[in-house]
Coordinates of C-alpha atoms in Angstrom, one line a residue:
Chain Z
X1 CA 2.6 20.0 15.5
X2 CA 2.8 16.2 15.3
X3 CA -0.7 16.1 13.8
X4 CA 0.2 18.7 11.1
X5 CA 3.4 16.7 10.3
X6 CA 1.4 13.5 10.0
X7 CA -1.1 15.1 7.6
X8 CA 1.8 16.4 5.5
X9 CA 3.5 13.0 5.4
X10 CA 0.2 11.5 4.1
X11 CA 0.2 14.2 1.4
X12 CA 3.8 13.4 0.4
X13 CA 2.8 9.7 0.0
X14 CA -0.4 10.6 -1.9
X15 CA 1.5 13.0 -4.2
X16 CA 4.2 10.3 -4.8
X17 CA 1.5 7.8 -5.8
X18 CA -0.1 10.4 -8.2
X19 CA 3.2 11.5 -9.7
X20 CA 4.5 7.9 -10.1
X21 CA 1.4 6.9 -12.1
X22 CA 0.6 4.1 -9.6
X23 CA -2.8 5.8 -9.0
X24 CA -3.7 4.5 -12.5
X25 CA -4.8 0.8 -12.7
X26 CA -4.2 0.7 -16.5
X27 CA -0.5 1.6 -15.8
X28 CA -0.1 -1.0 -13.0
X29 CA -1.7 -3.8 -15.1
X30 CA 0.6 -2.9 -18.0
X31 CA 3.7 -3.5 -15.9
X32 CA 2.6 -7.1 -15.5
X33 CA 1.5 -7.5 -19.1
X34 CA 4.9 -8.4 -20.5
X35 CA 3.2 -10.4 -23.2
X36 CA 1.1 -7.4 -24.3
X37 CA 1.3 -3.6 -23.8
X38 CA 4.2 -3.7 -21.4
X39 CA 5.0 -0.5 -19.4
X40 CA 8.0 -0.9 -17.1
X41 CA 7.3 2.3 -15.0
X42 CA 6.4 0.3 -11.8
X43 CA 10.0 -1.0 -11.6
X44 CA 11.2 2.7 -11.4
X45 CA 8.7 3.5 -8.7
X46 CA 9.8 0.5 -6.6
X47 CA 13.4 1.4 -7.3
X48 CA 13.1 5.0 -6.3
X49 CA 11.0 4.2 -3.2
X50 CA 13.4 1.4 -2.0
X51 CA 16.6 3.5 -2.5
X52 CA 15.2 6.3 -0.3
X53 CA 13.7 4.0 2.3
X54 CA 16.7 1.7 2.6
X55 CA 19.1 4.6 3.3
X56 CA 16.5 6.7 5.3
X57 CA 15.5 3.9 7.6
X58 CA 19.1 3.3 8.6
X59 CA 19.7 7.0 9.3
X60 CA 16.5 7.2 11.4
X61 CA 17.2 4.1 13.4
X62 CA 20.4 5.7 14.7
X63 CA 18.1 7.7 16.9
X64 CA 17.0 6.1 20.2
X65 CA 13.3 6.8 19.5
X66 CA 11.0 8.7 17.0
X67 CA 10.5 12.5 17.5
X68 CA 6.9 12.2 18.9
X69 CA 6.6 8.6 20.2
X70 CA 8.5 6.7 22.9
X71 CA 9.6 3.8 20.6
X72 CA 9.8 2.5 17.1
X73 CA 6.9 0.1 16.2
X74 CA 8.8 -2.4 14.1
X75 CA 7.3 -5.8 13.3
X76 CA 9.2 -8.8 14.9
X77 CA 11.0 -11.0 12.4
X78 CA 9.1 -14.2 12.7
X79 CA 9.4 -17.3 10.5
X80 CA 7.5 -17.6 7.3
X81 CA 4.1 -19.3 7.5
X82 CA 1.4 -20.5 5.2
X83 CA -0.9 -17.5 6.0
X84 CA 1.6 -15.0 4.8
X85 CA 2.1 -16.8 1.5
X86 CA -1.6 -17.7 0.9
X87 CA -2.6 -14.1 1.8
X88 CA 0.0 -12.5 -0.4
X89 CA -1.0 -14.9 -3.3
X90 CA -4.6 -13.8 -3.0
X91 CA -3.7 -10.2 -2.8
X92 CA -1.8 -10.5 -6.0
X93 CA -4.7 -12.1 -7.8
X94 CA -7.0 -9.2 -6.7
X95 CA -4.3 -6.7 -7.7
X96 CA -4.0 -8.3 -11.1
X97 CA -7.7 -8.2 -11.7
X98 CA -8.4 -4.7 -10.5
X99 CA -5.1 -2.9 -10.9
X100 CA -5.5 -1.1 -7.6
X101 CA -3.4 -2.0 -4.5
X102 CA -4.4 -0.3 -1.2
X103 CA -1.6 2.3 -1.5
X104 CA -2.7 3.2 -5.0
X105 CA -6.4 3.3 -4.2
X106 CA -6.4 5.4 -1.0
X107 CA -4.9 8.5 -2.5
X108 CA -7.2 8.0 -5.6
X109 CA -10.2 8.2 -3.2
X110 CA -9.4 11.9 -3.0
X111 CA -10.8 12.4 -6.5
X112 CA -14.1 10.8 -5.5
X113 CA -13.9 8.6 -8.6
X114 CA -16.9 6.2 -8.5
X115 CA -14.8 3.2 -9.6
X116 CA -12.3 3.8 -6.8
X117 CA -15.1 4.1 -4.2
X118 CA -16.4 0.7 -5.4
X119 CA -13.0 -0.9 -5.2
X120 CA -12.3 0.5 -1.7
X121 CA -15.7 -0.5 -0.4
X122 CA -15.2 -4.1 -1.6
X123 CA -11.7 -4.1 -0.2
X124 CA -13.0 -2.9 3.2
X125 CA -15.6 -5.7 3.2
X126 CA -12.8 -8.2 2.4
X127 CA -10.7 -6.8 5.3
X128 CA -13.5 -6.9 7.9
X129 CA -14.8 -10.4 6.8
X130 CA -11.3 -11.8 7.1
X131 CA -10.8 -10.4 10.5
X132 CA -14.2 -11.7 11.6
X133 CA -13.5 -15.2 10.4
X134 CA -9.9 -15.4 11.4
X135 CA -10.7 -13.8 14.8
X136 CA -13.4 -16.5 15.4
X137 CA -10.8 -19.2 15.1
X138 CA -8.8 -17.4 17.8
X139 CA -5.6 -17.3 15.7
X140 CA -5.0 -13.6 16.5
X141 CA -5.0 -11.3 19.5
X142 CA -8.1 -9.0 19.7
X143 CA -6.4 -6.0 18.1
X144 CA -4.3 -6.3 15.1
X145 CA -3.7 -9.4 12.9
X146 CA -0.2 -10.3 13.7
X147 CA 2.3 -9.6 12.1
X148 CA 2.0 -5.8 12.0
X149 CA 4.4 -5.7 9.1
X150 CA 2.4 -2.7 8.0
Chain W
X1 CA -5.0 -0.1 -23.1
X2 CA -1.5 1.4 -23.8
X3 CA 0.1 3.6 -21.2
X4 CA 3.2 5.8 -21.7
X5 CA 6.5 4.7 -20.2
X6 CA 7.4 7.4 -17.6
X7 CA 10.8 6.5 -16.0
X8 CA 11.4 10.1 -14.7
X9 CA 8.1 10.8 -13.2
X10 CA 7.9 7.2 -11.8
X11 CA 11.4 7.5 -10.2
X12 CA 10.5 10.9 -8.6
X13 CA 7.1 9.6 -7.5
X14 CA 8.8 6.5 -6.0
X15 CA 11.3 8.7 -4.2
X16 CA 8.4 10.7 -2.7
X17 CA 6.8 7.4 -1.5
X18 CA 10.1 6.5 0.1
X19 CA 10.5 9.9 1.7
X20 CA 7.0 9.6 3.3
X21 CA 8.0 6.2 4.7
X22 CA 11.2 7.6 6.2
X23 CA 9.5 10.7 7.6
X24 CA 6.7 8.6 9.2
X25 CA 9.4 6.4 10.9
X26 CA 11.3 9.5 12.0
X27 CA 8.2 11.4 13.3
X28 CA 6.0 8.6 14.6
X29 CA 8.1 5.4 14.5
X30 CA 5.6 3.7 12.3
X31 CA 5.7 1.6 9.1
X32 CA 4.1 3.3 6.0
X33 CA 1.8 0.5 5.0
X34 CA -1.5 1.4 3.4
X35 CA -3.2 -1.8 4.6
X36 CA -2.3 -1.4 8.3
X37 CA -3.1 2.4 8.3
X38 CA -6.5 1.7 6.8
X39 CA -7.4 -1.3 9.0
X40 CA -6.2 0.5 12.2
X41 CA -8.3 3.6 11.2
X42 CA -11.4 1.3 10.8
X43 CA -10.8 -0.7 14.0
X44 CA -8.7 1.6 16.2
X45 CA -7.3 0.6 19.6
X46 CA -8.2 4.0 21.0
X47 CA -8.1 7.7 20.1
X48 CA -4.3 8.0 20.0
X49 CA -4.2 5.0 17.7
X50 CA -6.9 6.4 15.4
X51 CA -6.0 10.1 15.0
X52 CA -2.6 9.6 13.3
X53 CA -4.0 7.1 10.9
X54 CA -7.0 9.3 10.1
X55 CA -4.7 12.3 9.5
X56 CA -2.4 10.2 7.3
X57 CA -5.4 9.1 5.2
X58 CA -6.6 12.7 4.9
X59 CA -3.2 13.7 3.7
X60 CA -3.2 10.9 1.1
X61 CA -6.5 12.1 -0.3
X62 CA -4.8 15.5 -0.9
X63 CA -2.2 13.8 -3.1
X64 CA -4.1 14.0 -6.4
X65 CA -4.9 17.7 -5.7
X66 CA -1.3 18.6 -5.0
X67 CA -0.7 17.0 -8.5
X68 CA -3.5 19.1 -9.9
X69 CA -2.1 22.3 -8.3
X70 CA 1.3 21.7 -9.9
X71 CA 0.3 20.3 -13.4
X72 CA -3.2 21.8 -13.9
X73 CA -4.9 18.4 -14.4
X74 CA -5.8 15.5 -12.2
X75 CA -3.8 12.3 -12.6
X76 CA -5.3 9.7 -15.1
X77 CA -7.3 6.9 -13.4
X78 CA -8.3 4.4 -16.1
X79 CA -10.0 1.2 -14.9
X80 CA -9.9 -1.2 -17.8
X81 CA -12.4 -3.7 -16.3
X82 CA -16.1 -4.0 -15.4
X83 CA -17.7 -3.1 -12.1
X84 CA -18.2 -6.8 -11.2
X85 CA -14.6 -7.6 -11.6
X86 CA -13.6 -4.5 -9.8
X87 CA -15.6 -5.6 -6.8
X88 CA -14.1 -9.2 -7.0
X89 CA -10.6 -7.7 -7.2
X90 CA -11.3 -5.4 -4.3
X91 CA -12.6 -8.2 -2.1
X92 CA -9.6 -10.4 -2.9
X93 CA -7.2 -7.6 -2.1
X94 CA -8.9 -7.0 1.2
X95 CA -8.8 -10.7 2.2
X96 CA -5.2 -11.1 0.9
X97 CA -3.6 -8.1 2.6
X98 CA -5.3 -9.0 5.9
X99 CA -4.1 -12.6 5.9
X100 CA -0.7 -11.6 4.4
X101 CA -0.3 -8.7 6.9
X102 CA 0.6 -6.1 4.3
X103 CA 0.6 -4.9 0.7
X104 CA 2.9 -3.2 -1.8
X105 CA 3.8 -0.3 0.5
X106 CA 4.1 -2.2 3.8
X107 CA 5.9 -5.4 2.5
X108 CA 7.1 -4.2 -0.9
X109 CA 8.8 -1.0 0.1
X110 CA 9.1 -0.7 3.9
X111 CA 9.6 -4.5 4.6
X112 CA 12.2 -5.0 1.8
X113 CA 14.0 -1.8 3.0
X114 CA 14.3 -3.5 6.4
X115 CA 15.5 -6.7 4.7
X116 CA 12.6 -8.6 6.3
X117 CA 12.5 -12.1 4.9
X118 CA 8.8 -12.3 5.4
X119 CA 8.3 -9.2 3.4
X120 CA 10.7 -10.5 0.7
X121 CA 8.7 -13.8 0.5
X122 CA 5.3 -11.9 0.5
X123 CA 6.5 -9.5 -2.3
X124 CA 7.8 -12.3 -4.4
X125 CA 4.5 -14.2 -4.0
X126 CA 2.2 -11.3 -4.9
X127 CA 4.3 -10.1 -7.8
X128 CA 4.1 -13.7 -9.2
X129 CA 0.3 -14.1 -8.7
X130 CA -0.4 -10.6 -10.0
X131 CA 1.5 -11.5 -13.2
X132 CA -0.4 -14.7 -13.5
X133 CA -3.7 -13.0 -12.9
X134 CA -3.0 -10.3 -15.5
X135 CA -1.8 -13.0 -18.1
X136 CA -5.0 -15.0 -17.5
X137 CA -7.3 -11.9 -17.7
X138 CA -5.7 -10.5 -20.8
X139 CA -4.5 -13.4 -22.8
X140 CA -6.7 -16.4 -21.7
X141 CA -10.0 -14.9 -20.9
X142 CA -9.5 -11.8 -23.0
X143 CA -11.2 -9.5 -20.4

């Protein structure tokens, strides 16, 4: 049952990405192109998602634990650091160039679009290279780059 | 390339994204962040850690087909740049989300909903650099 529910939750996310238009790089890039062909749709996506999540999280956290797991896996609230800012800055540059973020590209993979496959392959290379390099300098525990904000 | 402003569809799509985040927290106690789900599926800590991520990803792949079943057509995916830039963008996204510990879904939606100051700082940073990158691409380099 928990496996079926997890699959369905993924489908709700993927459908949301498709319906919102965030599966389309042209639409994402146009949100940021205020000086050109501006399309403010992304603000409505973030607004809709934040309203539901803000209220929903507070209702869910009244429970002592999730339905199928012993505890909530919530990231610790640690201080800001340079890695968070540098990483987020680099992510933004890549997002601006390609128009895909991970949450937009993964549902798009379902269509087997060649350009999406190229993007995700390059993204996976970036993820694995970074973990290899950062792991070598022993900044992180063996599993999971802290913080698991995700 | 012009795209149509779709406030209604985008609000409904956003609400569905939020609903999936709330349900994942309710059912599995996890943050709905695309970066972490993918990374953990590639480098799992064990079977139990892998299976929920793999199922979530498979569900995500179904998203465009649910859209197809309802509307009769697949959602538009227009990539306005060359293959080389797409690879560069993908690589930078992979490096950035790994160092930054999350992306638009993990930091931008789930983190801000938790009022995490790290996620607020991350989201402000990537929204700014995305805007700068788009400005340079479109209006300086003319790509």
